[in-house]
Amino acid sequence: MGVAFAAPPKRSEPPVPAKLDDPCLDSGCKRHALDHFRETVATQRTKRDRPVRISYFGDSLIATDHIASGLRQRLGALIGAGGPGFVFASSPHPFNQHQAVQRFAGGSWQVHGVSAAVPADRMLGLGGSAEGSGSVRFTPATPVSAIDIHYLEQPRGGEIEIFADGKLIETFSTGGDVKRPAFKKAALPAGAKRFELRAKSRVRLFGAALEAASGAVVDNLGIVNATAKGLAKYIAPDHLRVQLAHRASDLVIVMFGTNEAEWLVPKGQGMAEHEQVMVDLLASVRAANPDSSCLVVSPLDQLDWRKEGAPPRDSIPAMVDAQRRAAKAQGCAFWDTYDWMGGKGASAQWFRRGLVIKDFQHPTSEGAARIAEALFAGLVAK
């Protein structure tokens, strides 16, 4: 590979906990970026009177749900399971997955997503939408007590019916004078296991949050082929802020760079633009919920398997630095996963250990579990 590697640790050894940069939020350094999330988790370990929400944006590394699921399970073991959280109405990409819920969409839906087809009005919810008429069925892996439907209110909007275990709960109209994001929350019957939304006529449905009254919730907002620029460009900023404000997550995690690493170079306009895109995206996150926490997770090391000798991609260290600066500028915490996993060429070690697949970019399920375990350990003190 052209790079000298230290002997990799044994696969049975637990991962080193994530070392998170946690910047001060005031001149006296009395508050830090992660204080809100950590204090909320500490309170909910005993009080358990509301969900603790994490919204995890990302690309294919998150879209598989392995990292988000690992975090969901570990936090759930601490404060209880809170349900799958927000789930897209229809998968924005065929390879998106979710381990906390089964979803089936049927009918004449036209599906949009930030990495594929985008509507002209750029109203995509948290990254994807389904437009038309049809049904969406959800079967969560753990009990839930409420559903919060994210949709577009619009002229001549159709109706949505809510069913629980085949029984109609409520019907509401999505019609309105102008196009704007809207939300409908409904209580769900105790013990119900299967939920369905049936859309009639002209409906644009973004998705639904399925939650218990308390416990850990990790929204999987990863989309295959997504980039930070795509999220910032293809969702209208005001629209995204409304979605984030309504979701009111205690922690928003942003992890992009897997795709950008293939074309960005260490210096130049492209990398400068990436940094500015991250700054703008994080500004929307912070503006939506100023008192909540945010965290940027850097891209992992990559090897360019298409080139002779599979050299490490030299875009990664520059991207890590750019994202670190963007996070600090907006008062967000930062995790340098590139350094954590071993730095330049570390994905070769991870491949030998069965922790990344042969593209030297995407973690295996075991590799993703180690990332989730390290992140949880860094976020939640013992």
Coordinates of N, CA and C in Angstrom, one line a residue, residues 61-294:
L61 N -23.1 5.6 5.0 CA -22.6 5.1 6.2 C -23.7 5.0 7.3
I62 N -24.6 6.0 7.2 CA -25.7 6.1 8.1 C -27.0 5.4 7.6
A63 N -27.1 5.5 6.3 CA -28.3 4.9 5.6 C -28.5 3.4 5.9
T64 N -27.4 2.7 6.1 CA -27.6 1.3 6.4 C -28.2 1.0 7.8
D65 N -28.2 2.0 8.6 CA -28.7 2.0 10.0 C -27.9 1.3 11.0
H66 N -26.7 0.7 10.6 CA -25.9 0.0 11.5 C -25.3 0.9 12.6
I67 N -24.8 2.1 12.2 CA -24.3 3.0 13.3 C -25.4 3.6 14.1
A68 N -26.5 4.1 13.4 CA -27.6 4.6 14.2 C -28.2 3.6 15.1
S69 N -28.4 2.3 14.6 CA -29.0 1.3 15.4 C -28.1 0.9 16.6
G70 N -26.8 0.9 16.4 CA -25.9 0.6 17.6 C -26.0 1.7 18.6
L71 N -26.1 3.0 18.2 CA -26.3 4.1 19.2 C -27.7 4.0 19.8
R72 N -28.7 3.6 19.0 CA -30.1 3.5 19.5 C -30.2 2.4 20.6
Q73 N -29.5 1.3 20.3 CA -29.6 0.2 21.3 C -28.8 0.5 22.6
R74 N -27.7 1.1 22.5 CA -26.9 1.4 23.7 C -27.6 2.4 24.5
L75 N -28.1 3.5 23.9 CA -28.8 4.5 24.7 C -30.1 3.9 25.2
G76 N -30.7 3.1 24.5 CA -32.0 2.4 24.9 C -31.7 1.5 26.1
A77 N -30.6 0.9 26.2 CA -30.3 0.1 27.4 C -30.1 0.9 28.6
L78 N -29.8 2.2 28.4 CA -29.6 3.1 29.5 C -30.9 3.8 30.0
I79 N -31.7 4.2 29.1 CA -32.9 5.0 29.4 C -34.2 4.4 28.9
G80 N -34.1 3.2 28.3 CA -35.3 2.6 27.7 C -35.5 2.9 26.2
A81 N -36.2 2.0 25.5 CA -36.4 2.1 24.1 C -37.5 3.1 23.9
G82 N -37.3 4.1 23.0 CA -38.3 5.1 22.7 C -38.9 5.0 21.3
G83 N -38.7 3.9 20.6 CA -39.3 3.8 19.3 C -38.3 4.2 18.2
P84 N -38.7 4.0 16.9 CA -37.8 4.2 15.8 C -37.6 5.7 15.5
G85 N -38.4 6.6 16.0 CA -38.3 8.0 15.7 C -38.8 8.3 14.3
F86 N -38.2 9.3 13.7 CA -38.7 9.7 12.3 C -38.3 8.7 11.3
V87 N -39.3 8.4 10.5 CA -39.1 7.4 9.4 C -39.7 8.0 8.1
F88 N -38.8 8.0 7.0 CA -39.3 8.6 5.7 C -40.6 7.8 5.3
A89 N -41.5 8.5 4.6 CA -42.7 7.9 4.1 C -42.4 6.8 3.1
S90 N -41.4 7.0 2.2 CA -40.9 6.0 1.3 C -39.4 6.2 1.3
S91 N -38.7 5.1 1.1 CA -37.2 5.3 1.1 C -36.7 6.2 0.1
P92 N -35.9 7.2 0.4 CA -35.4 8.2 -0.6 C -34.4 7.5 -1.5
H93 N -33.9 6.3 -1.2 CA -33.0 5.5 -2.0 C -33.3 4.1 -1.8
P94 N -33.3 3.2 -2.8 CA -33.6 1.8 -2.7 C -32.8 1.1 -1.6
F95 N -31.5 1.5 -1.4 CA -30.6 0.8 -0.5 C -30.7 1.3 1.0
N96 N -31.6 2.3 1.3 CA -31.7 2.7 2.7 C -32.3 1.6 3.5
Q97 N -31.9 1.5 4.8 CA -32.4 0.5 5.6 C -32.8 1.1 7.0
H98 N -33.6 0.3 7.8 CA -33.9 0.7 9.1 C -34.2 -0.5 10.0
Q99 N -33.5 -0.7 11.1 CA -33.6 -1.9 11.9 C -34.6 -1.8 13.0
A100 N -35.1 -0.6 13.2 CA -36.1 -0.4 14.3 C -37.5 -0.4 13.9
V101 N -37.8 -0.5 12.5 CA -39.1 -0.5 12.0 C -39.1 -1.2 10.6
Q102 N -40.2 -1.9 10.3 CA -40.5 -2.4 9.0 C -41.4 -1.4 8.3
R103 N -41.2 -1.0 7.1 CA -42.0 0.0 6.4 C -42.3 -0.6 5.0
F104 N -43.6 -0.4 4.6 CA -44.0 -0.8 3.2 C -44.8 0.4 2.7
A105 N -44.4 0.8 1.5 CA -45.2 1.9 0.8 C -45.8 1.3 -0.5
G106 N -47.1 1.5 -0.7 CA -47.7 1.0 -1.9 C -48.6 2.1 -2.4
G107 N -48.8 2.1 -3.7 CA -49.7 3.0 -4.4 C -49.0 3.7 -5.5
S108 N -49.4 4.9 -5.8 CA -48.9 5.7 -6.9 C -48.0 6.8 -6.4
W109 N -47.1 6.5 -5.5 CA -46.2 7.6 -4.9 C -45.1 7.9 -5.9
Q110 N -44.8 9.2 -6.0 CA -43.6 9.7 -6.7 C -42.6 10.1 -5.6
V111 N -41.5 9.4 -5.6 CA -40.6 9.6 -4.5 C -39.5 10.6 -4.8
H112 N -39.2 11.5 -3.9 CA -38.1 12.4 -4.1 C -37.1 12.3 -2.9
G113 N -35.8 12.6 -3.2 CA -34.8 12.6 -2.2 C -33.6 13.5 -2.5
V114 N -32.8 13.9 -1.6 CA -31.8 14.9 -1.8 C -30.7 14.3 -2.7
S115 N -30.6 13.0 -2.8 CA -29.5 12.4 -3.7 C -30.1 12.0 -5.0
A116 N -31.3 12.3 -5.3 CA -31.9 11.8 -6.6 C -32.8 12.9 -7.1
A117 N -34.1 12.6 -7.4 CA -35.1 13.6 -7.9 C -35.5 14.6 -6.8
V118 N -35.5 15.9 -7.2 CA -35.8 16.9 -6.2 C -37.0 17.8 -6.8
P119 N -38.0 18.0 -6.0 CA -39.1 18.9 -6.5 C -38.6 20.3 -6.6
A120 N -39.3 21.1 -7.5 CA -38.9 22.4 -7.8 C -39.0 23.4 -6.6
D121 N -39.9 23.1 -5.7 CA -40.1 24.0 -4.5 C -39.1 23.7 -3.4
R122 N -38.4 22.6 -3.5 CA -37.3 22.2 -2.6 C -37.9 21.9 -1.2
M123 N -39.2 21.5 -1.1 CA -39.8 21.1 0.2 C -39.8 19.6 0.3
L124 N -38.7 19.2 1.0 CA -38.4 17.7 1.1 C -38.4 17.2 2.5
G125 N -39.0 18.0 3.4 CA -39.0 17.5 4.8 C -37.6 17.5 5.3
L126 N -37.2 16.3 5.9 CA -35.9 16.1 6.4 C -35.0 15.4 5.4
G127 N -35.4 15.4 4.1 CA -34.5 14.8 3.1 C -35.2 14.0 2.0
G128 N -36.5 13.7 2.2 CA -37.2 12.9 1.3 C -38.7 13.1 1.4
S129 N -39.4 12.7 0.3 CA -40.9 12.9 0.3 C -41.5 11.8 -0.6
A130 N -42.8 11.6 -0.4 CA -43.6 10.7 -1.3 C -44.8 11.5 -1.7
E131 N -45.1 11.7 -3.0 CA -46.2 12.5 -3.4 C -47.1 11.7 -4.3
G132 N -48.4 12.0 -4.1 CA -49.5 11.3 -4.8 C -50.5 10.7 -3.9
S133 N -50.8 9.4 -4.1 CA -51.8 8.8 -3.2 C -51.3 7.3 -3.0
G134 N -51.7 6.7 -1.9 CA -51.3 5.4 -1.6 C -51.3 5.2 -0.1
S135 N -50.6 4.1 0.3 CA -50.5 3.8 1.7 C -49.1 3.6 2.2
V136 N -48.8 3.8 3.4 CA -47.5 3.5 4.1 C -47.8 2.8 5.4
R137 N -47.2 1.6 5.5 CA -47.4 0.8 6.7 C -46.1 0.7 7.5
F138 N -46.3 0.9 8.8 CA -45.1 0.8 9.7 C -45.4 -0.3 10.8
T139 N -44.3 -1.1 11.0 CA -44.4 -2.0 12.1 C -43.1 -1.8 13.0
P140 N -43.2 -1.1 14.1 CA -42.1 -0.8 14.9 C -41.6 -2.1 15.7
A141 N -40.3 -2.1 16.0 CA -39.8 -3.3 16.7 C -40.1 -3.2 18.2
T142 N -40.4 -2.0 18.7 CA -40.7 -1.8 20.1 C -42.0 -1.0 20.2
P143 N -42.7 -1.0 21.4 CA -43.9 -0.3 21.5 C -43.8 1.2 21.3
V144 N -44.8 1.8 20.7 CA -44.9 3.2 20.6 C -46.3 3.7 21.0
S145 N -46.4 5.0 21.4 CA -47.7 5.5 21.9 C -48.2 6.7 21.1
A146 N -47.4 7.2 20.2 CA -47.8 8.4 19.4 C -47.2 8.4 18.0
I147 N -47.9 9.0 17.1 CA -47.4 9.2 15.7 C -47.5 10.6 15.4
D148 N -46.4 11.2 14.8 CA -46.4 12.6 14.4 C -46.1 12.6 13.0
I149 N -47.1 13.0 12.2 CA -47.0 12.9 10.7 C -46.5 14.3 10.1
H150 N -45.4 14.2 9.3 CA -44.9 15.4 8.7 C -45.4 15.4 7.2
Y151 N -46.0 16.5 6.8 CA -46.6 16.5 5.5 C -46.6 17.9 5.0
L152 N -47.0 18.1 3.7 CA -47.1 19.4 3.1 C -48.6 19.9 3.0
E153 N -48.9 21.0 3.7 CA -50.2 21.6 3.5 C -50.2 22.4 2.2
Q154 N -51.2 22.2 1.3 CA -51.2 22.8 0.0 C -52.6 23.0 -0.5
P155 N -52.8 23.9 -1.5 CA -54.1 24.1 -2.1 C -54.5 22.7 -2.8
R156 N -55.7 22.4 -2.6 CA -56.3 21.2 -3.1 C -55.7 19.9 -2.6
G157 N -55.1 20.0 -1.4 CA -54.5 18.9 -0.8 C -55.5 17.8 -0.4
G158 N -55.1 16.6 -0.5 CA -56.0 15.5 -0.2 C -56.1 15.1 1.3
E159 N -56.6 13.9 1.6 CA -56.8 13.5 3.0 C -55.8 12.4 3.3
I160 N -55.6 12.3 4.6 CA -54.8 11.2 5.2 C -55.6 10.5 6.3
E161 N -55.7 9.2 6.2 CA -56.3 8.4 7.2 C -55.3 7.7 8.1
I162 N -55.5 7.6 9.4 CA -54.5 7.0 10.3 C -55.2 5.7 10.8
F163 N -54.5 4.6 10.6 CA -55.1 3.3 11.1 C -54.1 2.7 12.1
A164 N -54.6 2.0 13.1 CA -53.8 1.2 14.1 C -54.4 -0.2 14.1
D165 N -53.6 -1.2 13.8 CA -54.1 -2.6 13.7 C -55.4 -2.7 12.9
G166 N -55.4 -2.0 11.8 CA -56.6 -2.1 10.9 C -57.8 -1.2 11.3
K167 N -57.7 -0.5 12.4 CA -58.8 0.3 12.9 C -58.6 1.8 12.6
L168 N -59.5 2.4 12.0 CA -59.4 3.9 11.7 C -59.4 4.7 13.0
I169 N -58.3 5.5 13.1 CA -58.2 6.4 14.3 C -58.7 7.8 14.0
E170 N -58.2 8.3 12.9 CA -58.5 9.7 12.6 C -58.3 10.0 11.1
T171 N -59.0 10.9 10.6 CA -58.9 11.4 9.2 C -58.6 12.9 9.2
F172 N -57.7 13.4 8.4 CA -57.5 14.9 8.4 C -57.1 15.3 7.0
S173 N -57.3 16.6 6.7 CA -57.1 17.1 5.4 C -55.7 17.8 5.3
T174 N -55.1 17.7 4.2 CA -53.8 18.3 4.0 C -53.9 19.6 3.2
G175 N -55.2 20.0 3.0 CA -55.5 21.2 2.2 C -55.1 22.5 2.9
G176 N -54.8 23.6 2.2 CA -54.5 24.9 2.8 C -54.4 25.9 1.7
D177 N -54.3 27.2 2.2 CA -54.3 28.3 1.2 C -52.9 28.4 0.5
V178 N -51.8 28.0 1.1 CA -50.5 28.1 0.5 C -49.7 26.8 0.9
K179 N -48.6 26.6 0.1 CA -47.8 25.5 0.5 C -47.0 25.8 1.7
R180 N -47.0 24.9 2.7 CA -46.2 25.1 3.9 C -46.1 23.7 4.6
P181 N -45.0 23.5 5.3 CA -44.9 22.3 6.1 C -45.9 22.2 7.2
A182 N -46.4 21.1 7.5 CA -47.4 20.9 8.5 C -47.2 19.6 9.2
F183 N -47.9 19.5 10.4 CA -47.6 18.3 11.3 C -49.0 17.9 11.9
K184 N -49.1 16.6 12.1 CA -50.3 16.1 12.7 C -49.9 15.0 13.7
K185 N -50.2 15.2 15.0 CA -49.9 14.2 16.0 C -51.1 13.5 16.5
A186 N -51.0 12.2 16.7 CA -52.2 11.4 17.1 C -51.7 10.4 18.2
A187 N -52.5 10.2 19.2 CA -52.2 9.2 20.2 C -52.5 7.8 19.6
L188 N -51.8 6.8 19.9 CA -52.0 5.4 19.4 C -52.5 4.5 20.5
P189 N -53.4 3.6 20.1 CA -53.9 2.7 21.2 C -52.8 1.8 21.8
A190 N -52.9 1.6 23.1 CA -52.0 0.8 23.8 C -52.0 -0.6 23.3
G191 N -50.8 -1.2 23.0 CA -50.7 -2.5 22.5 C -50.8 -2.7 21.0
A192 N -51.2 -1.6 20.3 CA -51.2 -1.7 18.8 C -49.8 -1.9 18.3
K193 N -49.7 -2.7 17.2 CA -48.4 -3.1 16.7 C -48.2 -2.6 15.2
R194 N -49.3 -2.4 14.5 CA -49.1 -2.1 13.1 C -49.9 -0.8 12.8
F195 N -49.3 0.1 12.0 CA -49.8 1.4 11.8 C -49.8 1.7 10.3
E196 N -50.8 2.4 9.8 CA -50.9 2.6 8.4 C -51.4 4.1 8.1
L197 N -50.8 4.7 7.2 CA -51.3 6.0 6.7 C -51.8 5.8 5.3
R198 N -53.1 6.2 5.0 CA -53.7 6.0 3.7 C -53.9 7.4 3.1
A199 N -53.3 7.8 2.0 CA -53.4 9.1 1.4 C -54.4 9.0 0.2
K200 N -55.3 9.9 0.2 CA -56.3 10.0 -0.9 C -56.1 11.3 -1.6
S201 N -56.1 11.2 -2.9 CA -56.0 12.3 -3.8 C -54.6 12.9 -3.8
R202 N -54.4 14.2 -3.7 CA -53.2 14.9 -3.8 C -52.5 15.2 -2.5
V203 N -51.5 14.4 -2.1 CA -50.8 14.4 -0.8 C -49.3 14.4 -1.0
R204 N -48.6 15.2 -0.3 CA -47.1 15.1 -0.2 C -46.8 14.7 1.2
L205 N -46.3 13.6 1.4 CA -46.0 13.0 2.8 C -44.5 12.9 2.9
F206 N -43.9 13.6 4.0 CA -42.5 13.5 4.3 C -42.1 12.3 5.1
G207 N -43.0 11.9 6.0 CA -42.7 10.8 6.9 C -43.5 10.9 8.2
A208 N -43.1 10.1 9.2 CA -43.8 10.1 10.5 C -42.8 9.7 11.5
A209 N -43.0 10.3 12.7 CA -42.2 10.0 13.9 C -43.0 9.0 14.7
L210 N -42.5 7.9 15.0 CA -43.2 6.9 15.9 C -42.4 6.8 17.2
E211 N -43.0 7.1 18.3 CA -42.3 7.2 19.6 C -43.1 6.7 20.7
A212 N -42.4 6.2 21.8 CA -43.0 5.9 23.0 C -43.0 7.2 23.9
A213 N -43.6 7.1 25.1 CA -43.7 8.3 25.9 C -42.4 8.7 26.5
S214 N -41.4 7.8 26.5 CA -40.1 8.1 27.0 C -39.1 7.1 26.3
G215 N -37.8 7.4 26.5 CA -36.8 6.5 26.0 C -36.0 7.1 24.9
A216 N -35.0 6.2 24.4 CA -34.1 6.7 23.4 C -34.6 6.6 22.0
V217 N -34.5 7.7 21.3 CA -34.9 7.8 19.9 C -33.8 8.2 19.0
V218 N -33.4 7.5 18.0 CA -32.4 7.9 17.1 C -33.0 7.9 15.7
D219 N -33.2 9.1 15.1 CA -33.7 9.2 13.8 C -32.6 8.8 12.8
N220 N -32.9 7.9 11.9 CA -31.9 7.6 10.8 C -32.3 8.5 9.6
L221 N -31.5 9.5 9.4 CA -31.8 10.5 8.3 C -30.7 10.3 7.3
G222 N -30.0 9.2 7.3 CA -29.0 9.0 6.3 C -29.6 8.6 4.9
I223 N -29.0 9.1 3.8 CA -29.5 8.7 2.5 C -28.3 8.4 1.6
V224 N -28.4 7.2 1.0 CA -27.4 6.7 0.1 C -27.1 7.8 -1.0
N225 N -25.8 8.1 -1.2 CA -25.3 9.0 -2.2 C -25.5 10.5 -1.8
A226 N -25.9 10.7 -0.6 CA -26.1 12.1 -0.1 C -24.8 12.8 0.1
T227 N -24.8 14.1 0.0 CA -23.7 15.0 0.4 C -24.2 16.1 1.2
A228 N -23.2 16.8 1.9 CA -23.6 18.0 2.6 C -24.2 19.0 1.7
K229 N -23.6 19.2 0.6 CA -24.0 20.2 -0.4 C -25.4 19.9 -0.9
G230 N -25.7 18.6 -1.1 CA -27.0 18.2 -1.6 C -28.1 18.5 -0.5
L231 N -27.8 18.3 0.7 CA -28.8 18.5 1.8 C -29.0 20.0 1.9
A232 N -27.9 20.8 1.8 CA -28.0 22.3 2.0 C -28.7 22.9 0.7
K233 N -28.4 22.3 -0.5 CA -28.9 22.9 -1.7 C -30.3 22.5 -2.1
Y234 N -30.7 21.3 -1.8 CA -31.9 20.8 -2.4 C -33.1 20.8 -1.4
I235 N -32.8 21.3 -0.1 CA -33.9 21.6 0.8 C -33.8 23.1 1.1
A236 N -35.0 23.8 0.8 CA -35.0 25.2 1.1 C -34.6 25.4 2.6
P237 N -33.7 26.3 2.9 CA -33.2 26.5 4.3 C -34.3 26.8 5.3
D238 N -35.3 27.7 4.9 CA -36.4 27.9 5.9 C -37.2 26.7 6.1
H239 N -37.4 25.9 5.1 CA -38.2 24.7 5.2 C -37.5 23.7 6.1
L240 N -36.2 23.6 5.9 CA -35.4 22.6 6.8 C -35.4 23.1 8.2
R241 N -35.3 24.4 8.5 CA -35.3 24.9 9.9 C -36.7 24.6 10.5
V242 N -37.8 24.7 9.8 CA -39.1 24.4 10.4 C -39.2 22.9 10.8
Q243 N -38.6 22.1 9.9 CA -38.6 20.6 10.2 C -37.8 20.3 11.4
L244 N -36.6 20.9 11.5 CA -35.8 20.6 12.6 C -36.3 21.2 13.9
A245 N -36.9 22.4 13.8 CA -37.5 23.0 15.0 C -38.6 22.2 15.6
H246 N -39.5 21.7 14.7 CA -40.6 20.8 15.1 C -40.1 19.5 15.7
R247 N -39.0 18.9 15.1 CA -38.5 17.7 15.6 C -37.9 17.9 17.0
A248 N -37.3 19.0 17.3 CA -36.8 19.4 18.6 C -35.9 18.3 19.2
S249 N -35.0 17.9 18.4 CA -34.0 16.8 18.9 C -33.1 17.4 19.9
D250 N -32.7 16.6 20.8 CA -31.7 17.0 21.9 C -30.3 17.0 21.3
L251 N -30.0 16.2 20.3 CA -28.7 16.2 19.6 C -28.9 16.0 18.1
V252 N -28.3 16.8 17.3 CA -28.3 16.6 15.9 C -26.9 16.2 15.5
I253 N -26.7 15.1 14.8 CA -25.4 14.6 14.4 C -25.4 14.8 12.8
V254 N -24.3 15.3 12.3 CA -24.1 15.5 10.9 C -22.8 14.8 10.5
M255 N -22.9 13.8 9.6 CA -21.7 13.0 9.1 C -21.8 12.8 7.6
F256 N -21.0 13.7 7.0 CA -20.9 13.6 5.5 C -19.4 13.6 5.1
G257 N -19.2 13.2 3.9 CA -17.8 13.2 3.3 C -17.4 11.9 2.6
T258 N -18.2 10.8 2.8 CA -17.8 9.6 2.1 C -17.8 9.8 0.6
N259 N -18.8 10.5 0.0 CA -18.9 10.7 -1.4 C -18.0 11.9 -1.9
E260 N -18.0 13.0 -1.1 CA -17.2 14.1 -1.5 C -15.7 13.8 -1.6
A261 N -15.3 12.8 -0.8 CA -13.8 12.5 -0.8 C -13.4 12.0 -2.1
E262 N -14.3 11.5 -3.0 CA -13.9 10.9 -4.3 C -13.5 12.0 -5.3
W263 N -14.0 13.2 -5.1 CA -13.7 14.3 -6.1 C -13.0 15.5 -5.5
L264 N -13.1 15.7 -4.2 CA -12.5 16.9 -3.7 C -10.9 16.7 -3.6
V265 N -10.2 17.8 -3.7 CA -8.8 17.8 -3.6 C -8.4 18.7 -2.3
P266 N -7.2 18.4 -1.7 CA -6.9 19.1 -0.4 C -7.0 20.6 -0.4
K267 N -6.7 21.2 -1.5 CA -6.7 22.7 -1.6 C -7.5 23.2 -2.8
G268 N -8.0 24.4 -2.6 CA -8.7 25.0 -3.8 C -10.2 25.3 -3.4
Q269 N -10.9 25.7 -4.5 CA -12.2 26.2 -4.3 C -13.2 25.2 -3.8
G270 N -13.0 23.9 -4.3 CA -13.9 22.8 -3.9 C -13.9 22.6 -2.4
M271 N -12.7 22.5 -1.8 CA -12.7 22.3 -0.3 C -13.2 23.5 0.4
A272 N -12.9 24.7 -0.1 CA -13.4 25.9 0.6 C -14.9 26.0 0.5
E273 N -15.5 25.5 -0.6 CA -17.0 25.5 -0.7 C -17.5 24.4 0.2
H274 N -16.9 23.3 0.4 CA -17.3 22.3 1.3 C -17.4 22.8 2.7
E275 N -16.4 23.5 3.1 CA -16.4 24.1 4.5 C -17.5 25.1 4.6
Q276 N -17.8 25.9 3.6 CA -18.8 26.9 3.7 C -20.2 26.2 3.8
V277 N -20.4 25.2 3.0 CA -21.6 24.4 3.0 C -21.9 23.8 4.4
M278 N -20.8 23.3 5.0 CA -21.0 22.8 6.4 C -21.3 23.9 7.3
V279 N -20.7 25.0 7.2 CA -21.0 26.2 8.1 C -22.5 26.6 7.9
D280 N -23.0 26.6 6.7 CA -24.4 27.0 6.4 C -25.3 26.0 6.9
L281 N -25.0 24.7 6.7 CA -25.9 23.6 7.2 C -26.0 23.6 8.7
L282 N -24.9 23.8 9.4 CA -24.9 23.8 10.8 C -25.5 25.1 11.4
A283 N -25.5 26.2 10.6 CA -26.2 27.4 11.1 C -27.7 27.1 11.1
S284 N -28.2 26.4 10.1 CA -29.6 26.0 10.1 C -30.0 25.1 11.3
V285 N -29.1 24.2 11.6 CA -29.3 23.3 12.7 C -29.4 24.1 14.0
R286 N -28.4 25.0 14.2 CA -28.4 25.8 15.4 C -29.5 26.7 15.5
A287 N -29.9 27.4 14.4 CA -31.0 28.3 14.4 C -32.4 27.6 14.8
A288 N -32.5 26.4 14.3 CA -33.8 25.7 14.6 C -34.0 25.4 16.0
N289 N -33.0 25.0 16.7 CA -33.0 24.7 18.2 C -31.8 25.2 18.9
P290 N -31.7 26.5 19.2 CA -30.5 27.1 19.7 C -30.0 26.5 21.0
D291 N -30.9 25.9 21.8 CA -30.5 25.3 23.1 C -30.1 23.9 23.1
S292 N -30.3 23.2 21.9 CA -30.0 21.8 21.8 C -28.5 21.6 21.4
S293 N -28.0 20.4 21.4 CA -26.6 20.1 21.0 C -26.5 19.7 19.6
C294 N -25.3 19.9 19.0 CA -25.0 19.4 17.7 C -23.6 18.9 17.7

